[in-house]
PDB file of C-alpha atoms and ligand atoms in Angstrom:
ATOM      1  CA  MET N 636      34.302  34.651  34.026  1.00 53.00           C
ATOM      2  CA  VAL N 637      35.253  37.941  32.633  1.00 64.00           C
ATOM      3  CA  GLU N 638      38.184  39.894  34.257  1.00 62.00           C
ATOM      4  CA  ASN N 639      37.331  42.693  36.606  1.00 69.00           C
ATOM      5  CA  ASN N 640      40.552  44.463  37.108  1.00 82.00           C
ATOM      6  CA  LEU N 641      40.419  48.150  36.205  1.00 92.00           C
ATOM      7  CA  SER N 642      43.823  48.996  37.610  1.00 94.00           C
ATOM      8  CA  PRO N 643      45.593  51.877  35.875  1.00 96.00           C
ATOM      9  CA  ALA N 644      48.321  49.644  34.618  1.00 96.00           C
ATOM     10  CA  SER N 645      45.628  47.086  33.087  1.00 96.00           C
ATOM     11  CA  ILE N 646      44.220  50.213  31.190  1.00 97.00           C
ATOM     12  CA  THR N 647      47.475  51.824  30.228  1.00 97.00           C
ATOM     13  CA  ASN N 648      49.787  49.039  29.331  1.00 95.00           C
ATOM     14  CA  THR N 649      50.330  48.586  25.620  1.00 96.00           C
ATOM     15  CA  LEU N 650      47.311  50.845  25.072  1.00 97.00           C
ATOM     16  CA  GLY N 651      48.911  52.407  22.006  1.00 95.00           C
ATOM     17  CA  THR N 652      47.582  55.967  22.415  1.00 98.00           C
ATOM     18  CA  SER N 653      49.855  58.963  22.795  1.00 97.00           C
ATOM     19  CA  PHE N 654      48.053  60.869  25.414  1.00 98.00           C
ATOM     20  CA  VAL N 655      44.485  59.662  26.016  1.00 98.00           C
ATOM     21  CA  GLY N 656      44.530  57.024  28.843  1.00 98.00           C
ATOM     22  CA  GLN N 657      48.205  57.453  29.458  1.00 98.00           C
ATOM     23  CA  ARG N 658      47.479  58.642  32.859  1.00 98.00           C
ATOM     24  CA  VAL N 659      44.574  56.832  34.904  1.00 98.00           C
ATOM     25  CA  ILE N 660      43.408  57.549  38.210  1.00 98.00           C
ATOM     26  CA  TYR N 661      41.314  54.749  39.674  1.00 97.00           C
ATOM     27  CA  TYR N 662      38.879  54.623  42.573  1.00 97.00           C
ATOM     28  CA  PRO N 663      36.934  51.534  43.867  1.00 96.00           C
ATOM     29  CA  SER N 664      34.251  53.972  44.812  1.00 96.00           C
ATOM     30  CA  LEU N 665      33.694  57.656  44.261  1.00 97.00           C
ATOM     31  CA  THR N 666      30.929  60.171  44.458  1.00 97.00           C
ATOM     32  CA  SER N 667      31.279  61.219  40.660  1.00 98.00           C
ATOM     33  CA  THR N 668      34.453  61.028  38.378  1.00 98.00           C
ATOM     34  CA  MET N 669      33.329  64.443  37.006  1.00 98.00           C
ATOM     35  CA  GLU N 670      34.171  65.884  40.346  1.00 97.00           C
ATOM     36  CA  VAL N 671      37.644  64.499  40.696  1.00 98.00           C
ATOM     37  CA  ALA N 672      38.390  65.203  37.031  1.00 98.00           C
ATOM     38  CA  LYS N 673      37.371  68.879  37.383  1.00 98.00           C
ATOM     39  CA  GLN N 674      39.729  69.168  40.497  1.00 98.00           C
ATOM     40  CA  GLU N 675      42.415  67.487  38.274  1.00 98.00           C
ATOM     41  CA  ALA N 676      41.838  69.957  35.381  1.00 98.00           C
ATOM     42  CA  GLN N 677      41.926  72.836  37.540  1.00 98.00           C
ATOM     43  CA  LEU N 678      45.307  71.608  38.718  1.00 98.00           C
ATOM     44  CA  GLY N 679      46.458  71.399  35.269  1.00 97.00           C
ATOM     45  CA  ALA N 680      46.441  67.689  34.714  1.00 98.00           C
ATOM     46  CA  VAL N 681      47.979  66.318  31.649  1.00 98.00           C
ATOM     47  CA  GLU N 682      45.623  66.208  28.636  1.00 98.00           C
ATOM     48  CA  GLY N 683      44.036  62.790  28.352  1.00 98.00           C
ATOM     49  CA  THR N 684      44.051  62.004  32.035  1.00 98.00           C
ATOM     50  CA  VAL N 685      41.286  59.517  32.793  1.00 98.00           C
ATOM     51  CA  VAL N 686      39.364  59.442  36.166  1.00 98.00           C
ATOM     52  CA  ILE N 687      37.618  56.128  36.579  1.00 98.00           C
ATOM     53  CA  ALA N 688      35.584  54.436  39.318  1.00 97.00           C
ATOM     54  CA  ASP N 689      34.165  51.050  39.833  1.00 96.00           C
ATOM     55  CA  GLU N 690      30.990  52.545  41.293  1.00 95.00           C
ATOM     56  CA  GLN N 691      29.723  56.070  41.844  1.00 97.00           C
ATOM     57  CA  THR N 692      27.728  56.927  44.803  1.00 96.00           C
ATOM     58  CA  VAL N 693      26.381  60.237  43.291  1.00 96.00           C
ATOM     59  CA  GLY N 694      26.655  59.855  39.498  1.00 97.00           C
ATOM     60  CA  ARG N 695      25.603  62.943  37.751  1.00 96.00           C
ATOM     61  CA  GLY N 696      23.455  62.901  34.364  1.00 94.00           C
ATOM     62  CA  ARG N 697      22.521  65.669  31.982  1.00 91.00           C
ATOM     63  CA  ILE N 698      20.181  68.269  33.075  1.00 84.00           C
ATOM     64  CA  LYS N 699      20.903  67.763  36.821  1.00 85.00           C
ATOM     65  CA  ARG N 700      19.591  64.035  36.701  1.00 89.00           C
ATOM     66  CA  VAL N 701      21.053  61.311  38.791  1.00 92.00           C
ATOM     67  CA  TRP N 702      23.073  58.629  36.832  1.00 95.00           C
ATOM     68  CA  LEU N 703      22.925  55.128  38.368  1.00 92.00           C
ATOM     69  CA  SER N 704      26.436  53.683  38.245  1.00 94.00           C
ATOM     70  CA  PRO N 705      26.729  50.511  40.186  1.00 94.00           C
ATOM     71  CA  LYS N 706      29.475  47.901  40.058  1.00 93.00           C
ATOM     72  CA  GLY N 707      29.652  46.314  36.713  1.00 95.00           C
ATOM     73  CA  SER N 708      29.230  49.435  34.789  1.00 96.00           C
ATOM     74  CA  ILE N 709      31.756  51.846  33.386  1.00 98.00           C
ATOM     75  CA  ALA N 710      32.019  55.285  34.848  1.00 98.00           C
ATOM     76  CA  LEU N 711      34.912  57.447  33.634  1.00 98.00           C
ATOM     77  CA  SER N 712      35.834  61.070  32.791  1.00 98.00           C
ATOM     78  CA  ILE N 713      38.427  62.153  30.290  1.00 98.00           C
ATOM     79  CA  ILE N 714      40.209  65.624  30.549  1.00 98.00           C
ATOM     80  CA  LEU N 715      40.878  67.549  27.367  1.00 98.00           C
ATOM     81  CA  TYR N 716      41.943  70.969  26.413  1.00 98.00           C
ATOM     82  CA  PRO N 717      40.194  71.522  22.900  1.00 97.00           C
ATOM     83  CA  SER N 718      40.174  74.865  21.080  1.00 96.00           C
ATOM     84  CA  VAL N 719      36.940  76.746  21.457  1.00 96.00           C
ATOM     85  CA  VAL N 720      36.201  75.826  17.816  1.00 94.00           C
ATOM     86  CA  ASN N 721      36.349  72.127  18.433  1.00 95.00           C
ATOM     87  CA  LEU N 722      34.372  72.288  21.738  1.00 95.00           C
ATOM     88  CA  PRO N 723      30.799  71.677  20.114  1.00 91.00           C
ATOM     89  CA  TYR N 724      32.301  68.542  18.539  1.00 95.00           C
ATOM     90  CA  LEU N 725      33.158  66.716  21.581  1.00 96.00           C
ATOM     91  CA  ILE N 726      29.548  65.446  22.005  1.00 94.00           C
ATOM     92  CA  MET N 727      29.713  63.970  18.590  1.00 96.00           C
ATOM     93  CA  LEU N 728      33.238  62.571  19.138  1.00 97.00           C
ATOM     94  CA  ALA N 729      32.249  61.030  22.541  1.00 98.00           C
ATOM     95  CA  SER N 730      29.066  59.362  21.100  1.00 97.00           C
ATOM     96  CA  LEU N 731      30.843  57.958  18.001  1.00 98.00           C
ATOM     97  CA  ALA N 732      33.670  56.620  20.022  1.00 98.00           C
ATOM     98  CA  VAL N 733      31.220  54.719  22.373  1.00 98.00           C
ATOM     99  CA  VAL N 734      29.254  53.424  19.151  1.00 98.00           C
ATOM    100  CA  HIS N 735      32.582  52.213  17.533  1.00 98.00           C
ATOM    101  CA  SER N 736      33.811  50.550  20.758  1.00 98.00           C
ATOM    102  CA  ILE N 737      30.645  48.666  21.506  1.00 98.00           C
ATOM    103  CA  GLU N 738      30.549  47.428  18.026  1.00 98.00           C
ATOM    104  CA  ALA N 739      34.262  46.413  17.969  1.00 98.00           C
ATOM    105  CA  ILE N 740      34.165  44.506  21.259  1.00 98.00           C
ATOM    106  CA  THR N 741      30.530  42.952  21.260  1.00 98.00           C
ATOM    107  CA  GLY N 742      29.450  43.143  17.693  1.00 97.00           C
ATOM    108  CA  LEU N 743      26.369  45.037  18.847  1.00 98.00           C
ATOM    109  CA  ARG N 744      24.872  47.843  16.719  1.00 97.00           C
ATOM    110  CA  SER N 745      24.038  50.970  18.514  1.00 96.00           C
ATOM    111  CA  GLN N 746      22.458  54.204  17.601  1.00 95.00           C
ATOM    112  CA  ILE N 747      22.712  57.841  18.991  1.00 96.00           C
ATOM    113  CA  LYS N 748      19.633  59.540  20.272  1.00 95.00           C
ATOM    114  CA  TRP N 749      20.130  63.272  19.779  1.00 95.00           C
ATOM    115  CA  PRO N 750      22.050  64.569  21.353  1.00 91.00           C
ATOM    116  CA  ASN N 751      24.287  61.898  22.706  1.00 89.00           C
ATOM    117  CA  ASP N 752      22.422  58.975  24.329  1.00 95.00           C
ATOM    118  CA  VAL N 753      23.719  55.768  22.974  1.00 97.00           C
ATOM    119  CA  LEU N 754      20.866  53.116  22.357  1.00 97.00           C
ATOM    120  CA  VAL N 755      20.987  49.317  21.505  1.00 97.00           C
ATOM    121  CA  ASN N 756      17.761  47.948  20.479  1.00 96.00           C
ATOM    122  CA  ASP N 757      15.996  51.328  21.310  1.00 93.00           C
ATOM    123  CA  ARG N 758      17.085  51.349  24.935  1.00 96.00           C
ATOM    124  CA  LYS N 759      19.816  53.288  26.602  1.00 97.00           C
ATOM    125  CA  VAL N 760      23.125  51.682  27.234  1.00 98.00           C
ATOM    126  CA  CYS N 761      25.202  54.783  27.613  1.00 98.00           C
ATOM    127  CA  GLY N 762      24.926  58.276  28.830  1.00 97.00           C
ATOM    128  CA  ILE N 763      27.549  61.054  28.031  1.00 97.00           C
ATOM    129  CA  LEU N 764      27.948  64.314  30.077  1.00 97.00           C
ATOM    130  CA  ILE N 765      30.484  67.139  28.645  1.00 96.00           C
ATOM    131  CA  GLU N 766      31.392  69.774  31.222  1.00 97.00           C
ATOM    132  CA  SER N 767      33.735  72.619  30.313  1.00 97.00           C
ATOM    133  CA  SER N 768      35.022  75.833  31.771  1.00 98.00           C
ATOM    134  CA  VAL N 769      35.220  78.518  28.952  1.00 97.00           C
ATOM    135  CA  ARG N 770      36.444  82.304  29.247  1.00 95.00           C
ATOM    136  CA  GLY N 771      35.746  84.147  26.067  1.00 93.00           C
ATOM    137  CA  ASN N 772      37.581  82.241  23.437  1.00 94.00           C
ATOM    138  CA  ILE N 773      39.821  80.322  25.828  1.00 95.00           C
ATOM    139  CA  VAL N 774      38.710  76.643  26.993  1.00 97.00           C
ATOM    140  CA  ASP N 775      40.210  76.102  30.399  1.00 98.00           C
ATOM    141  CA  TYR N 776      39.287  72.490  30.298  1.00 98.00           C
ATOM    142  CA  ALA N 777      36.555  70.139  28.793  1.00 98.00           C
ATOM    143  CA  ILE N 778      35.635  66.955  30.617  1.00 98.00           C
ATOM    144  CA  ILE N 779      33.871  63.936  28.880  1.00 98.00           C
ATOM    145  CA  GLY N 780      31.948  61.872  31.332  1.00 98.00           C
ATOM    146  CA  ILE N 781      30.998  58.533  29.921  1.00 98.00           C
ATOM    147  CA  GLY N 782      28.749  55.980  31.742  1.00 98.00           C
ATOM    148  CA  ILE N 783      28.103  52.557  30.056  1.00 98.00           C
ATOM    149  CA  ASN N 784      25.886  49.910  31.432  1.00 98.00           C
ATOM    150  CA  VAL N 785      28.037  46.853  30.887  1.00 98.00           C
ATOM    151  CA  ASN N 786      27.459  43.960  33.303  1.00 96.00           C
ATOM    152  CA  LEU N 787      24.194  44.838  34.818  1.00 95.00           C
ATOM    153  CA  LYS N 788      20.901  42.937  34.977  1.00 94.00           C
ATOM    154  CA  LEU N 789      18.377  45.637  34.278  1.00 94.00           C
ATOM    155  CA  SER N 790      15.758  43.446  36.007  1.00 94.00           C
ATOM    156  CA  ASP N 791      17.633  44.483  39.228  1.00 94.00           C
ATOM    157  CA  PHE N 792      16.863  48.190  38.459  1.00 92.00           C
ATOM    158  CA  PRO N 793      13.123  48.090  37.823  1.00 93.00           C
ATOM    159  CA  GLU N 794      12.887  51.979  37.815  1.00 91.00           C
ATOM    160  CA  ILE N 795      14.939  52.098  34.573  1.00 92.00           C
ATOM    161  CA  GLN N 796      14.149  48.807  33.140  1.00 92.00           C
ATOM    162  CA  SER N 797      11.808  49.978  30.362  1.00 93.00           C
ATOM    163  CA  VAL N 798      14.122  52.587  29.020  1.00 94.00           C
ATOM    164  CA  ALA N 799      17.700  51.106  29.655  1.00 97.00           C
ATOM    165  CA  THR N 800      19.558  48.146  28.863  1.00 98.00           C
ATOM    166  CA  SER N 801      23.141  46.762  29.305  1.00 98.00           C
ATOM    167  CA  LEU N 802      25.756  45.072  27.149  1.00 98.00           C
ATOM    168  CA  SER N 803      25.415  41.826  29.124  1.00 98.00           C
ATOM    169  CA  ASP N 804      21.647  41.931  28.861  1.00 97.00           C
ATOM    170  CA  GLU N 805      21.964  42.386  25.097  1.00 98.00           C
ATOM    171  CA  GLN N 806      24.602  39.698  24.625  1.00 96.00           C
ATOM    172  CA  GLY N 807      23.305  37.176  27.102  1.00 96.00           C
ATOM    173  CA  ARG N 808      26.790  36.970  28.742  1.00 96.00           C
ATOM    174  CA  ASP N 809      29.285  39.106  30.696  1.00 96.00           C
ATOM    175  CA  VAL N 810      31.422  41.560  28.543  1.00 97.00           C
ATOM    176  CA  SER N 811      34.963  42.584  29.535  1.00 96.00           C
ATOM    177  CA  ARG N 812      34.774  46.106  30.906  1.00 97.00           C
ATOM    178  CA  LEU N 813      38.502  46.520  30.293  1.00 97.00           C
ATOM    179  CA  ARG N 814      38.266  45.772  26.721  1.00 97.00           C
ATOM    180  CA  VAL N 815      35.530  48.310  26.212  1.00 98.00           C
ATOM    181  CA  ILE N 816      37.426  50.891  28.024  1.00 98.00           C
ATOM    182  CA  ARG N 817      40.802  50.399  26.273  1.00 98.00           C
ATOM    183  CA  ARG N 818      39.021  50.545  22.920  1.00 98.00           C
ATOM    184  CA  LEU N 819      36.914  53.566  23.876  1.00 98.00           C
ATOM    185  CA  LEU N 820      40.198  55.340  24.929  1.00 98.00           C
ATOM    186  CA  VAL N 821      41.716  54.555  21.463  1.00 98.00           C
ATOM    187  CA  GLU N 822      38.693  55.749  19.698  1.00 98.00           C
ATOM    188  CA  VAL N 823      38.507  59.004  21.573  1.00 98.00           C
ATOM    189  CA  GLU N 824      42.170  59.984  20.804  1.00 98.00           C
ATOM    190  CA  ARG N 825      41.692  58.882  17.120  1.00 98.00           C
ATOM    191  CA  LEU N 826      38.708  60.968  16.684  1.00 97.00           C
ATOM    192  CA  TYR N 827      40.192  63.908  18.616  1.00 98.00           C
ATOM    193  CA  LEU N 828      43.260  64.059  16.548  1.00 97.00           C
ATOM    194  CA  ALA N 829      41.263  63.910  13.461  1.00 96.00           C
ATOM    195  CA  LEU N 830      39.249  66.934  14.676  1.00 96.00           C
ATOM    196  CA  GLN N 831      42.362  68.816  15.484  1.00 95.00           C
ATOM    197  CA  ALA N 832      43.750  67.951  11.946  1.00 95.00           C
ATOM    198  CA  GLY N 833      40.660  69.652  10.500  1.00 94.00           C
ATOM    199  CA  GLY N 834      38.703  66.553   9.733  1.00 92.00           C
ATOM    200  CA  SER N 835      34.960  66.580  10.109  1.00 92.00           C
ATOM    201  CA  ILE N 836      32.853  63.905  12.219  1.00 93.00           C
ATOM    202  CA  TYR N 837      29.572  65.895  11.935  1.00 94.00           C
ATOM    203  CA  GLU N 838      28.402  63.733   8.851  1.00 95.00           C
ATOM    204  CA  GLU N 839      29.061  60.303  10.652  1.00 94.00           C
ATOM    205  CA  TRP N 840      27.448  61.658  13.751  1.00 95.00           C
ATOM    206  CA  ARG N 841      24.452  62.943  11.873  1.00 95.00           C
ATOM    207  CA  ASP N 842      24.032  59.489   9.988  1.00 94.00           C
ATOM    208  CA  SER N 843      24.261  57.585  13.184  1.00 94.00           C
ATOM    209  CA  LEU N 844      21.218  59.531  14.848  1.00 95.00           C
ATOM    210  CA  ILE N 845      18.117  57.343  15.268  1.00 94.00           C
ATOM    211  CA  THR N 846      16.347  60.660  15.797  1.00 93.00           C
ATOM    212  CA  LEU N 847      16.121  62.023  12.334  1.00 95.00           C
ATOM    213  CA  GLY N 848      12.946  61.791  10.506  1.00 94.00           C
ATOM    214  CA  ARG N 849      11.088  60.745  13.577  1.00 94.00           C
ATOM    215  CA  ARG N 850       8.447  62.569  15.614  1.00 95.00           C
ATOM    216  CA  VAL N 851      10.086  63.669  18.938  1.00 95.00           C
ATOM    217  CA  ARG N 852       9.177  65.694  22.001  1.00 95.00           C
ATOM    218  CA  VAL N 853      11.963  67.791  23.166  1.00 94.00           C
ATOM    219  CA  LYS N 854      12.220  69.212  26.651  1.00 91.00           C
ATOM    220  CA  SER N 855      14.672  72.255  26.679  1.00 87.00           C
ATOM    221  CA  GLY N 856      14.823  73.976  30.144  1.00 85.00           C
ATOM    222  CA  LYS N 857      11.119  74.637  30.917  1.00 86.00           C
ATOM    223  CA  THR N 858      10.040  74.521  27.280  1.00 89.00           C
ATOM    224  CA  VAL N 859       8.622  71.437  25.826  1.00 93.00           C
ATOM    225  CA  CYS N 860       7.871  71.197  22.041  1.00 93.00           C
ATOM    226  CA  GLU N 861       6.949  68.467  19.636  1.00 94.00           C
ATOM    227  CA  GLY N 862       7.519  67.937  15.884  1.00 96.00           C
ATOM    228  CA  ILE N 863       9.496  65.949  13.345  1.00 96.00           C
ATOM    229  CA  ALA N 864      13.335  65.999  13.909  1.00 96.00           C
ATOM    230  CA  GLU N 865      14.309  67.272  10.434  1.00 96.00           C
ATOM    231  CA  SER N 866      18.033  67.603  10.766  1.00 95.00           C
ATOM    232  CA  VAL N 867      20.859  68.740  12.815  1.00 96.00           C
ATOM    233  CA  ALA N 868      23.079  71.620  12.290  1.00 95.00           C
ATOM    234  CA  ARG N 869      26.867  71.489  12.256  1.00 93.00           C
ATOM    235  CA  ASP N 870      27.032  72.936  15.688  1.00 92.00           C
ATOM    236  CA  GLY N 871      25.084  69.916  16.991  1.00 93.00           C
ATOM    237  CA  SER N 872      21.604  71.740  17.326  1.00 95.00           C
ATOM    238  CA  LEU N 873      18.468  69.906  16.457  1.00 96.00           C
ATOM    239  CA  LEU N 874      16.224  71.211  13.646  1.00 96.00           C
ATOM    240  CA  LEU N 875      12.707  70.584  14.551  1.00 96.00           C
ATOM    241  CA  ARG N 876       9.758  71.063  12.212  1.00 96.00           C
ATOM    242  CA  HIS N 877       6.492  71.908  13.926  1.00 94.00           C
ATOM    243  CA  SER N 878       3.012  71.075  12.774  1.00 92.00           C
ATOM    244  CA  ASP N 879       2.391  74.771  11.674  1.00 94.00           C
ATOM    245  CA  GLY N 880       5.445  74.382   9.353  1.00 94.00           C
ATOM    246  CA  ASN N 881       7.792  76.527  11.475  1.00 94.00           C
ATOM    247  CA  LEU N 882      11.334  75.212  12.045  1.00 95.00           C
ATOM    248  CA  SER N 883      13.049  75.620  15.629  1.00 93.00           C
ATOM    249  CA  LYS N 884      16.739  75.297  16.294  1.00 95.00           C
ATOM    250  CA  ILE N 885      17.158  73.644  19.540  1.00 94.00           C
ATOM    251  CA  VAL N 886      20.639  73.974  21.156  1.00 92.00           C
ATOM    252  CA  ALA N 887      20.363  71.622  24.075  1.00 89.00           C
ATOM    253  CA  GLY N 888      17.582  69.388  25.371  1.00 90.00           C
ATOM    254  CA  ASP N 889      16.215  65.983  25.985  1.00 89.00           C
ATOM    255  CA  ALA N 890      14.445  64.154  23.167  1.00 92.00           C
ATOM    256  CA  THR N 891      11.853  61.425  23.451  1.00 91.00           C
ATOM    257  CA  LEU N 892      10.839  59.390  20.386  1.00 88.00           C
ATOM    258  CA  ARG N 893       7.066  59.537  20.024  1.00 87.00           C
ATOM    259  CA  ASP N 894       6.477  57.188  17.200  1.00 78.00           C
TER     260      ASP N 894
HETATM  261  C1  BTN C2139      23.158  61.288  30.914  1.00 93.72           C
HETATM  262  O1  BTN C2139      22.850  60.518  30.041  1.00 93.72           O
HETATM  263  O2  BTN C2139      22.177  61.992  31.617  1.00 93.72           O
HETATM  264  C2  BTN C2139      24.533  61.533  31.072  1.00 93.72           C
HETATM  265  C3  BTN C2139      25.126  60.409  32.036  1.00 93.72           C
HETATM  266  C4  BTN C2139      26.643  60.588  32.227  1.00 93.72           C
HETATM  267  C5  BTN C2139      27.154  59.586  33.283  1.00 93.72           C
HETATM  268  C6  BTN C2139      28.680  59.590  33.426  1.00 93.72           C
HETATM  269  S1  BTN C2139      29.231  58.389  34.347  1.00 93.72           S
HETATM  270  C7  BTN C2139      30.955  59.018  34.469  1.00 93.72           C
HETATM  271  C8  BTN C2139      30.759  60.563  34.582  1.00 93.72           C
HETATM  272  N1  BTN C2139      30.570  60.618  36.008  1.00 93.72           N
HETATM  273  C9  BTN C2139      29.274  61.290  36.354  1.00 93.72           C
HETATM  274  O3  BTN C2139      28.879  61.548  37.438  1.00 93.72           O
HETATM  275  N2  BTN C2139      28.624  61.377  35.234  1.00 93.72           N
HETATM  276  C10 BTN C2139      29.347  60.791  33.993  1.00 93.72           C
END
């Protein structure tokens, strides 16, 4: 039986970070960790504050979708105050931190589907949502929301079973959420400090994308387009080659692999 205690002390004690995860606010059940993290950020919470819930009742996904977050999953939000220059890299940072943590704790190899879904064996195991408040060149705050399907039986969720998976389904046994969370917080801080020191995480993110070279359909607002995902720009945009040879730069959207 894998431990189930996500108390702030169990996360913070001997974590080894200097700020990410040094303050943890835990709820057994919450509407969405994004909501509480936003309130905390507006009140000036210390950088690296983590809001975590055992389950969310109104979990939020990208593009106004619902995110299922039952008990057994990880749902957390991390408050950061990056420079405006580093803001676009938070998507890359978060997905790479998840890929590294999953591999370190379970040995499972995962890939990133542009822009930031993490997949194991072609099914989604983690979703990431970044919300920020920016005024001109000033970032008031940025919140990284991470949801990982850890100990879920996807057969209990037939509505997403064909596209989603969980770490326990992939491993055939339960996985320690605590170990995944602690590793994740260490990875987030490490990559964030590297970014602040002028390091680049773009190349590793680009090379971890399962999307490049594949035929994809991208929904961006009300526009849907299809083509070959040729590359990604340094700002995270997708470069899509259409059948007529034209190239589009897509800043945000949802990609479906077509081949
Ligand atoms: C997506 O793939 O659409 C993004 C899903 C993001 C889910 C996480 S769970 C923790 C945080 N709280 C939320 O309500 N959403 C994010």
